[in-house]
Short mmCIF file of N, CA and C in Angstrom, two decimals:
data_model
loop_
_atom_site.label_atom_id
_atom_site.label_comp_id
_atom_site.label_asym_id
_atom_site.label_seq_id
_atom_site.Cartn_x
_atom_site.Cartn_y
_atom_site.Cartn_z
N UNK A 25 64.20 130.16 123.34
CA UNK A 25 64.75 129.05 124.09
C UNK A 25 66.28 129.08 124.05
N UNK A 26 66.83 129.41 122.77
CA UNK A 26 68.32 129.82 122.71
C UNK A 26 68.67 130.45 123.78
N UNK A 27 68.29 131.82 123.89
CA UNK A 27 68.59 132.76 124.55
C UNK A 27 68.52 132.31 126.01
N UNK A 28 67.42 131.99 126.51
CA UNK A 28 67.48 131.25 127.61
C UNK A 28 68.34 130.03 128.07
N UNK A 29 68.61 129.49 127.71
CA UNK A 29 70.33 128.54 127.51
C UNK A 29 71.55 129.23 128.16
N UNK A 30 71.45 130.21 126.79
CA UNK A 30 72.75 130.74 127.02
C UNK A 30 72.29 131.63 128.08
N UNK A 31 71.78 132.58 128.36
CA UNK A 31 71.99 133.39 129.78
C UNK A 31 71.94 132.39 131.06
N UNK A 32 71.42 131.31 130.76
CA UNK A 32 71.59 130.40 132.15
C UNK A 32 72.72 129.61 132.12
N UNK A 33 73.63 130.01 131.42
CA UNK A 33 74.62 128.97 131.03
C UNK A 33 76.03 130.01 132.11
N UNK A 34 76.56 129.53 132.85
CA UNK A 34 78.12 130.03 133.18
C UNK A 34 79.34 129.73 132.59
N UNK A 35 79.11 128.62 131.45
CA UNK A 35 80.12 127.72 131.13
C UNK A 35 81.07 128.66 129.79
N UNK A 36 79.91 129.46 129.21
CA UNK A 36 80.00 130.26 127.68
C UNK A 36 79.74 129.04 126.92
N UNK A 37 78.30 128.46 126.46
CA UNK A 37 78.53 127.27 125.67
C UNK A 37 78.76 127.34 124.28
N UNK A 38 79.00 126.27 123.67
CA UNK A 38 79.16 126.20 122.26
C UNK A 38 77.78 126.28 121.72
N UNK A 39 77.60 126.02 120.21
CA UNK A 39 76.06 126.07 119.23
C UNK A 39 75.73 124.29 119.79
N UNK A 40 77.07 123.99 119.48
CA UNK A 40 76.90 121.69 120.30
C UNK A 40 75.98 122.10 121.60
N UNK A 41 76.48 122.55 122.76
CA UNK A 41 76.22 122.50 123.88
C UNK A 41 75.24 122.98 123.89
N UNK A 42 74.39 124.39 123.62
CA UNK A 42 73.15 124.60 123.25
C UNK A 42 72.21 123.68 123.17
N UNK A 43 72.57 122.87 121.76
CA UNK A 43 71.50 121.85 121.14
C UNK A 43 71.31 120.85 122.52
N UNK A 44 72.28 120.43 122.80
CA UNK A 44 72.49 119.35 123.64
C UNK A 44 71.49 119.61 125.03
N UNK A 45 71.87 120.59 125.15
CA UNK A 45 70.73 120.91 126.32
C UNK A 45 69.58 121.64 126.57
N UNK A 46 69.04 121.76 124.69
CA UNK A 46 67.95 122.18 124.38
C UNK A 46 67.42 120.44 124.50
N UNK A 47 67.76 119.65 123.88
CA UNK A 47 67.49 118.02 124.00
C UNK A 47 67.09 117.65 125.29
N UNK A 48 68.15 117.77 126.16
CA UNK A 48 67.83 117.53 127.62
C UNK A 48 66.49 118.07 128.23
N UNK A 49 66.32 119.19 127.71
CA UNK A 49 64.56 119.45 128.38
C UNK A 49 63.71 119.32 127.27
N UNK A 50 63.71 118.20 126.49
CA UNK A 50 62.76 117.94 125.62
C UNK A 50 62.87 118.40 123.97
N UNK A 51 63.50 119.54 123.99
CA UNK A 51 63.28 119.99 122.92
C UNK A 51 64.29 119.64 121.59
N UNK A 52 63.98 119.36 120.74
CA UNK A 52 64.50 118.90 119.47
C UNK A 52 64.40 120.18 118.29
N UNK A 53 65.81 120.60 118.02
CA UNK A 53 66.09 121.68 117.34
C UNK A 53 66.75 121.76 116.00
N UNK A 54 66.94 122.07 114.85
CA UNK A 54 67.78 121.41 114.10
C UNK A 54 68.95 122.16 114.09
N UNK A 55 69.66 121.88 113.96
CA UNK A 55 71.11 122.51 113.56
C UNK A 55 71.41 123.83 113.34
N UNK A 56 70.53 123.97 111.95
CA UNK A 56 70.67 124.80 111.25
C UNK A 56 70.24 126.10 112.39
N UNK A 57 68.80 125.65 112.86
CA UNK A 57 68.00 126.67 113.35
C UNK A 57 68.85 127.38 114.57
N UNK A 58 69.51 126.81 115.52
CA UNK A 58 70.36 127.01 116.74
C UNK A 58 71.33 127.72 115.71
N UNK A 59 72.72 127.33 115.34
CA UNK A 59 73.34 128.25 114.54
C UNK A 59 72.83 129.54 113.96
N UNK A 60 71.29 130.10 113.30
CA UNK A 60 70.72 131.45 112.87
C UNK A 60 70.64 131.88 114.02
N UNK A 61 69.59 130.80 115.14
CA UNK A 61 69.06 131.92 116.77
C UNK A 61 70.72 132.33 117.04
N UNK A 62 71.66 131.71 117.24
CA UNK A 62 72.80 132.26 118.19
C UNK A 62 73.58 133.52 117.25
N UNK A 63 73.55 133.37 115.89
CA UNK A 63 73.91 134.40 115.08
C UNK A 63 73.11 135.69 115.33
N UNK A 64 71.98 135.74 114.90
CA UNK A 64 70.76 136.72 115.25
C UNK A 64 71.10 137.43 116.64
N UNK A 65 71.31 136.69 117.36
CA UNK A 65 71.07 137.43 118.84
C UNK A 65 72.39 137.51 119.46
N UNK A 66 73.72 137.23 118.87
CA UNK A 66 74.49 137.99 118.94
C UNK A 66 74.82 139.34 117.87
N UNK A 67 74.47 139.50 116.71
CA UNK A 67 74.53 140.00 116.16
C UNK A 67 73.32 141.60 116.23
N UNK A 68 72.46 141.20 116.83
CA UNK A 68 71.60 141.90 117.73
C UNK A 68 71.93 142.39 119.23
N UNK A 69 73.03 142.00 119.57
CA UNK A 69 73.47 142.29 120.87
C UNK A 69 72.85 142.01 121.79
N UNK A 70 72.15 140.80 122.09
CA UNK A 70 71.42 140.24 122.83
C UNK A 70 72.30 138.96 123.69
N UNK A 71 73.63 138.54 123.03
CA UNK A 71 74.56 137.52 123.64
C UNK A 71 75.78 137.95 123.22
N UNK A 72 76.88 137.69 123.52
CA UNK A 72 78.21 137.95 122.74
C UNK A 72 78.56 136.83 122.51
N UNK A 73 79.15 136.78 121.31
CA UNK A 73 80.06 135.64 120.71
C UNK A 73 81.46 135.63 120.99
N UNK A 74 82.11 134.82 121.58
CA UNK A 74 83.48 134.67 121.93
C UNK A 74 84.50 133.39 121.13
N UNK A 75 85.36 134.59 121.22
CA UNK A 75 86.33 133.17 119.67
C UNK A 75 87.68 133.25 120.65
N UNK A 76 88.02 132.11 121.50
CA UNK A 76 88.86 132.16 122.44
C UNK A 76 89.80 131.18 121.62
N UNK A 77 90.07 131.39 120.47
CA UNK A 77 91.41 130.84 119.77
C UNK A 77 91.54 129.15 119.83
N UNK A 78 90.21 128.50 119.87
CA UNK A 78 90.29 127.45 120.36
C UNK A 78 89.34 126.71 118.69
N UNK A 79 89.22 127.56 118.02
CA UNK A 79 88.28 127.60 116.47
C UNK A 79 86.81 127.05 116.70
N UNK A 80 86.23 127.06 118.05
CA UNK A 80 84.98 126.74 118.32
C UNK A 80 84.31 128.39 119.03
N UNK A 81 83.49 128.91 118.38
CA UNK A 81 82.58 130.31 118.60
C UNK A 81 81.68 129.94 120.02
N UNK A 82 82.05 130.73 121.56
CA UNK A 82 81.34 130.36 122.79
C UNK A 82 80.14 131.58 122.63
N UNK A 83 79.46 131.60 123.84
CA UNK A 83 78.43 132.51 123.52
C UNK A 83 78.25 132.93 125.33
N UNK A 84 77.98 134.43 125.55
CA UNK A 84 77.94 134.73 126.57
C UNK A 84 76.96 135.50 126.88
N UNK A 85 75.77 134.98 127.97
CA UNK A 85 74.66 136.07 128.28
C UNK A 85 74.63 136.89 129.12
N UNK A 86 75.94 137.01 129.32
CA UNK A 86 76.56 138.37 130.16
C UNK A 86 76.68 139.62 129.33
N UNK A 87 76.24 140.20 129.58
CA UNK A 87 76.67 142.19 128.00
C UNK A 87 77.25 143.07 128.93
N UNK A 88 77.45 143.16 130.08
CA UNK A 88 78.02 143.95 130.56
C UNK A 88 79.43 144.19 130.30
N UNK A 89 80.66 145.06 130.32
CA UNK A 89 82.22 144.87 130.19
C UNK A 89 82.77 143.76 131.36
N UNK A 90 83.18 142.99 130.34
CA UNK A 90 84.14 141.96 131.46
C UNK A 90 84.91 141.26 130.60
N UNK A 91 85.70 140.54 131.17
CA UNK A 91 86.71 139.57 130.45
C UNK A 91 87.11 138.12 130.70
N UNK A 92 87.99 137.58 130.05
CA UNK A 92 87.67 136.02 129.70
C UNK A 92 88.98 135.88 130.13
N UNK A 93 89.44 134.46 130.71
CA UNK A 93 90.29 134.08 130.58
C UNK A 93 90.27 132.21 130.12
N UNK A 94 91.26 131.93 129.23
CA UNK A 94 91.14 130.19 128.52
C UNK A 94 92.38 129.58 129.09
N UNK A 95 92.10 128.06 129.44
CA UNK A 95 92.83 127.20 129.41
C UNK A 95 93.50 127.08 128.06
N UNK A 96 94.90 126.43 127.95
CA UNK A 96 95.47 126.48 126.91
C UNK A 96 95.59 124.63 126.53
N UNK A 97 95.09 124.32 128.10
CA UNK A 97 95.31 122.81 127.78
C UNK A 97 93.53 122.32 127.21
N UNK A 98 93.14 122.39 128.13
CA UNK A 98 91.71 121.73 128.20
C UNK A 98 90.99 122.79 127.74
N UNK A 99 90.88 124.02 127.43
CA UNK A 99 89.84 125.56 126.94
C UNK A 99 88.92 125.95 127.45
N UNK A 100 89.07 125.58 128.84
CA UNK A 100 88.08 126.05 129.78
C UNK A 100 87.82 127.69 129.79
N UNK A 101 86.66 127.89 129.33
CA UNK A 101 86.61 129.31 129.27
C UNK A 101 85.84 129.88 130.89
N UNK A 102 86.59 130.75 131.40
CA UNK A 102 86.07 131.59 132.83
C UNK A 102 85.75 132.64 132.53
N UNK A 103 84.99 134.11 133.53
CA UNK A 103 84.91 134.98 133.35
C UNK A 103 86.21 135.83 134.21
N UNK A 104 86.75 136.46 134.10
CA UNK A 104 87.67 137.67 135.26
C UNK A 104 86.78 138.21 135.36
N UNK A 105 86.42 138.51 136.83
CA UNK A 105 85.96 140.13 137.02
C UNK A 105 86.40 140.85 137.96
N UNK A 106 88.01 141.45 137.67
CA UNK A 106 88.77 142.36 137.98
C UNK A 106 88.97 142.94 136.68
N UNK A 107 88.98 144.54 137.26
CA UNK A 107 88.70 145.34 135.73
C UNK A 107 90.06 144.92 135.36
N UNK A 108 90.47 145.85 133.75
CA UNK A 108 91.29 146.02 133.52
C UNK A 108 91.92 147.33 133.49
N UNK A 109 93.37 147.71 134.31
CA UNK A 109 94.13 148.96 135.11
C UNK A 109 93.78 150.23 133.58
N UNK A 110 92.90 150.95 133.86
CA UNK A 110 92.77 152.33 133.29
C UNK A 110 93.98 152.55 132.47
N UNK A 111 95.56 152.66 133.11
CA UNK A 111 96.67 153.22 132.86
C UNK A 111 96.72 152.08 131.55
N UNK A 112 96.77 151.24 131.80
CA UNK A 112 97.33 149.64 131.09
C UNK A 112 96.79 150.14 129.43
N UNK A 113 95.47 150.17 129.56
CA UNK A 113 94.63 150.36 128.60
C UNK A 113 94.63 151.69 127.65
N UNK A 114 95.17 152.98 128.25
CA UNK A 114 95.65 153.67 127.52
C UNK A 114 96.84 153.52 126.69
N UNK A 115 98.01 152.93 127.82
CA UNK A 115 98.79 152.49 126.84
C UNK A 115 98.87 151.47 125.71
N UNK A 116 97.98 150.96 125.80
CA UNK A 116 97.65 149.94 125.10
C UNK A 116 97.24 150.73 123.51
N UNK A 117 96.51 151.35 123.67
CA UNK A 117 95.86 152.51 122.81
C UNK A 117 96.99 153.06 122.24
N UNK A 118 97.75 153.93 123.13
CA UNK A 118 98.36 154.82 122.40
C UNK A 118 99.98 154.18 121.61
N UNK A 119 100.40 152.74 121.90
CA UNK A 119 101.32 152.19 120.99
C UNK A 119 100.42 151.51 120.07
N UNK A 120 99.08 151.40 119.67
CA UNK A 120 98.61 150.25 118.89
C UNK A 120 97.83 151.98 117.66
N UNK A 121 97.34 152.36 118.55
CA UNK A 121 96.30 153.38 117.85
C UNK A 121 95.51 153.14 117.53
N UNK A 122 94.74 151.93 118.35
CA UNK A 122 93.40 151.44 118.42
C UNK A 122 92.32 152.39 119.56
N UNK A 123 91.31 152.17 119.09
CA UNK A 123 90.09 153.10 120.01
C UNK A 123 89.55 151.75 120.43
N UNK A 124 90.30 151.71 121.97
CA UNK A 124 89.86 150.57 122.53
C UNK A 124 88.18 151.09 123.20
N UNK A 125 87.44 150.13 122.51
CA UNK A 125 86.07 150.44 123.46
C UNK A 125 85.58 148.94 124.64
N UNK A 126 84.83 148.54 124.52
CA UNK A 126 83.83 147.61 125.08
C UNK A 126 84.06 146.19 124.68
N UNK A 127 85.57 145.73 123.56
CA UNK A 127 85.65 144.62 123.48
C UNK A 127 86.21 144.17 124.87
N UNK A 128 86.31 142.14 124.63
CA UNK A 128 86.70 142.04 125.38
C UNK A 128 88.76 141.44 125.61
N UNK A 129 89.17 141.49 126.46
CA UNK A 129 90.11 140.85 126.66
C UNK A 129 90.06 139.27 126.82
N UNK A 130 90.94 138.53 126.44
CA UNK A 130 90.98 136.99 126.75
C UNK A 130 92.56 137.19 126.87
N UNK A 131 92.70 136.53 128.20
CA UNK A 131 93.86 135.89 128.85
C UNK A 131 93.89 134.41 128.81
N UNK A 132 95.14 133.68 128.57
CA UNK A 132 95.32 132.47 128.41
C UNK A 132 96.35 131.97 129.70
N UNK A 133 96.59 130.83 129.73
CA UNK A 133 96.97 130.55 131.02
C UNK A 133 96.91 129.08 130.78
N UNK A 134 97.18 128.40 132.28
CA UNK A 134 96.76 126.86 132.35
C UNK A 134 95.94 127.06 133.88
N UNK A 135 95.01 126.49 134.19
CA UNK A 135 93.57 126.51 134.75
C UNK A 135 94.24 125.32 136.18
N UNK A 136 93.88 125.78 137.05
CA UNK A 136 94.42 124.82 138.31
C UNK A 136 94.42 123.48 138.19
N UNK A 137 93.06 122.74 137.47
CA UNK A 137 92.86 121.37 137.36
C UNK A 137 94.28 120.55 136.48
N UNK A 138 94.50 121.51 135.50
CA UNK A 138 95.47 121.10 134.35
C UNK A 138 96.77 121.22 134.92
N UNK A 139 96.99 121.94 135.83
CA UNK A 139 98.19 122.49 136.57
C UNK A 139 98.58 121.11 137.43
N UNK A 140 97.51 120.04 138.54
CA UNK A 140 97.64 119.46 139.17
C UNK A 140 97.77 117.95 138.49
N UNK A 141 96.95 118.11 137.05
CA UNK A 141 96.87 116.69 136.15
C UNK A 141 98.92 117.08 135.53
N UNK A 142 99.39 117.77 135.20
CA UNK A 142 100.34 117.90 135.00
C UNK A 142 101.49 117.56 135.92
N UNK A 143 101.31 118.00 137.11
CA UNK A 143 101.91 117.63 138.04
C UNK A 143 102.06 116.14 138.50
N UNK A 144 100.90 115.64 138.74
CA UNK A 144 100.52 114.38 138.84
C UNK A 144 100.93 113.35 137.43
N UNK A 145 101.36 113.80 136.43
CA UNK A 145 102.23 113.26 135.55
C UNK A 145 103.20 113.01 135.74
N UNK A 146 104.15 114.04 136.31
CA UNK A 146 105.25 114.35 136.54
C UNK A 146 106.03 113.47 137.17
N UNK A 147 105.22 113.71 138.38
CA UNK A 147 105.35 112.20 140.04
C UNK A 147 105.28 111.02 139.34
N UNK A 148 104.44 110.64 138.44
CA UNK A 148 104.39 109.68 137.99
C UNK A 148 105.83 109.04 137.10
N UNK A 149 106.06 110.11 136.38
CA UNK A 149 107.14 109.92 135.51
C UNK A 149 108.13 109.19 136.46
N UNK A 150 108.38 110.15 137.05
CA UNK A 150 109.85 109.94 137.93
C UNK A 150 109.66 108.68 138.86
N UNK A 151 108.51 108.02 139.04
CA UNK A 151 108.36 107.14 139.79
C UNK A 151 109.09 106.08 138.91
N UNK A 152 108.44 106.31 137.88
CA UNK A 152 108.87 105.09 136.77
C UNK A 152 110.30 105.05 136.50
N UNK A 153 110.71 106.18 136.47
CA UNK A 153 112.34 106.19 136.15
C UNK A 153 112.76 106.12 137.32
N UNK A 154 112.80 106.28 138.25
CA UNK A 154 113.28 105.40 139.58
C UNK A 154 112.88 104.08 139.56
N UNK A 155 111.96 103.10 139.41
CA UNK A 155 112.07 101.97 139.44
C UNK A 155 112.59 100.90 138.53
#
C-alpha cells in the first residue's frame, strides 16, 4: 500500500503525507510501520528517497535518471526533465573527482507562486508607504 502511494504520488510525499493518505482510503497504519515500508523499499530500490535540504526525507516512484528542483521559500519539490549537458557533468567530475553515476541533482530556486506572493507584497508595501 506504501508503495502504491508513493508511485501515484507526483508531489514526492513525505512518511506524514503517506500516512495521511493511507487514512484517506480507509486505512490506519502506525507510524512506525510506514517509516520501515518507506525505508525497505527505498533501500531496496523500489522508491528513492530525496533529502532536498529542507530536513524532511521525500520519496519518489519514479527510478528512472531525472532531477529535482526545490522552492527555497515554500519547498515545493518538482521533477526537471531536461537532462543534464553531458559536457557540464564531466566537468563536474573532473574538478571534484567524483564518479558521478545515477544520483540525482536538486536545483533550488523560488517557484512562480512564491515569485508572485512576493511581488504582491511588495505592491502592497509601497502602497502603504505612499499613503
Amino acid at each position: 500500500m506504501t508503495l502504491d502511494i508513493v508511485r501515484e504520488s507526483d508531489d514526492h510525499p513525505s512518511a506524514a503525507d503517506v500516512i495521511d493518505r493511507l487514512r484517506e482510503k480507509g486505512i490506519v497504519v502506525a507510524y512506525g510501520t510506514v517509516y520501515n515500508s518507506l525505508r525497505y523499499l527505498s533501500e531496496h530500490g523500489y522508491i528513492r528517497e530525496i533529502h532536498a535540504g529542507d530536513g524532511v526525507a521525500r520519496y519518489d516512484g519514479r527510478m528512472d535518471a531525472h532531477y529535482h528542483i526545490r522552492c527555497r521559500i515554500c519547498n515545493r519539490l518538482e521533477e526537471v526533465h531536461a537532462p543534464a549537458p553531458p559536457e557540464w557533468l564531466r566537468r563536474v567530475a573532473q574538478e571534484t573527482g567524483f564518479d558521478i553515476g545515477e544520483g540525482g541533482i536538486l536545483l533550488e530556486g523560488i517557484c512562480a507562486d512564491c515569485r508572485k506572493k512576493e511581488a504582491s507584497a511588495v505592491v502592497a508595501r509601497a502602497d502603504e508607504d505612499d499613503a
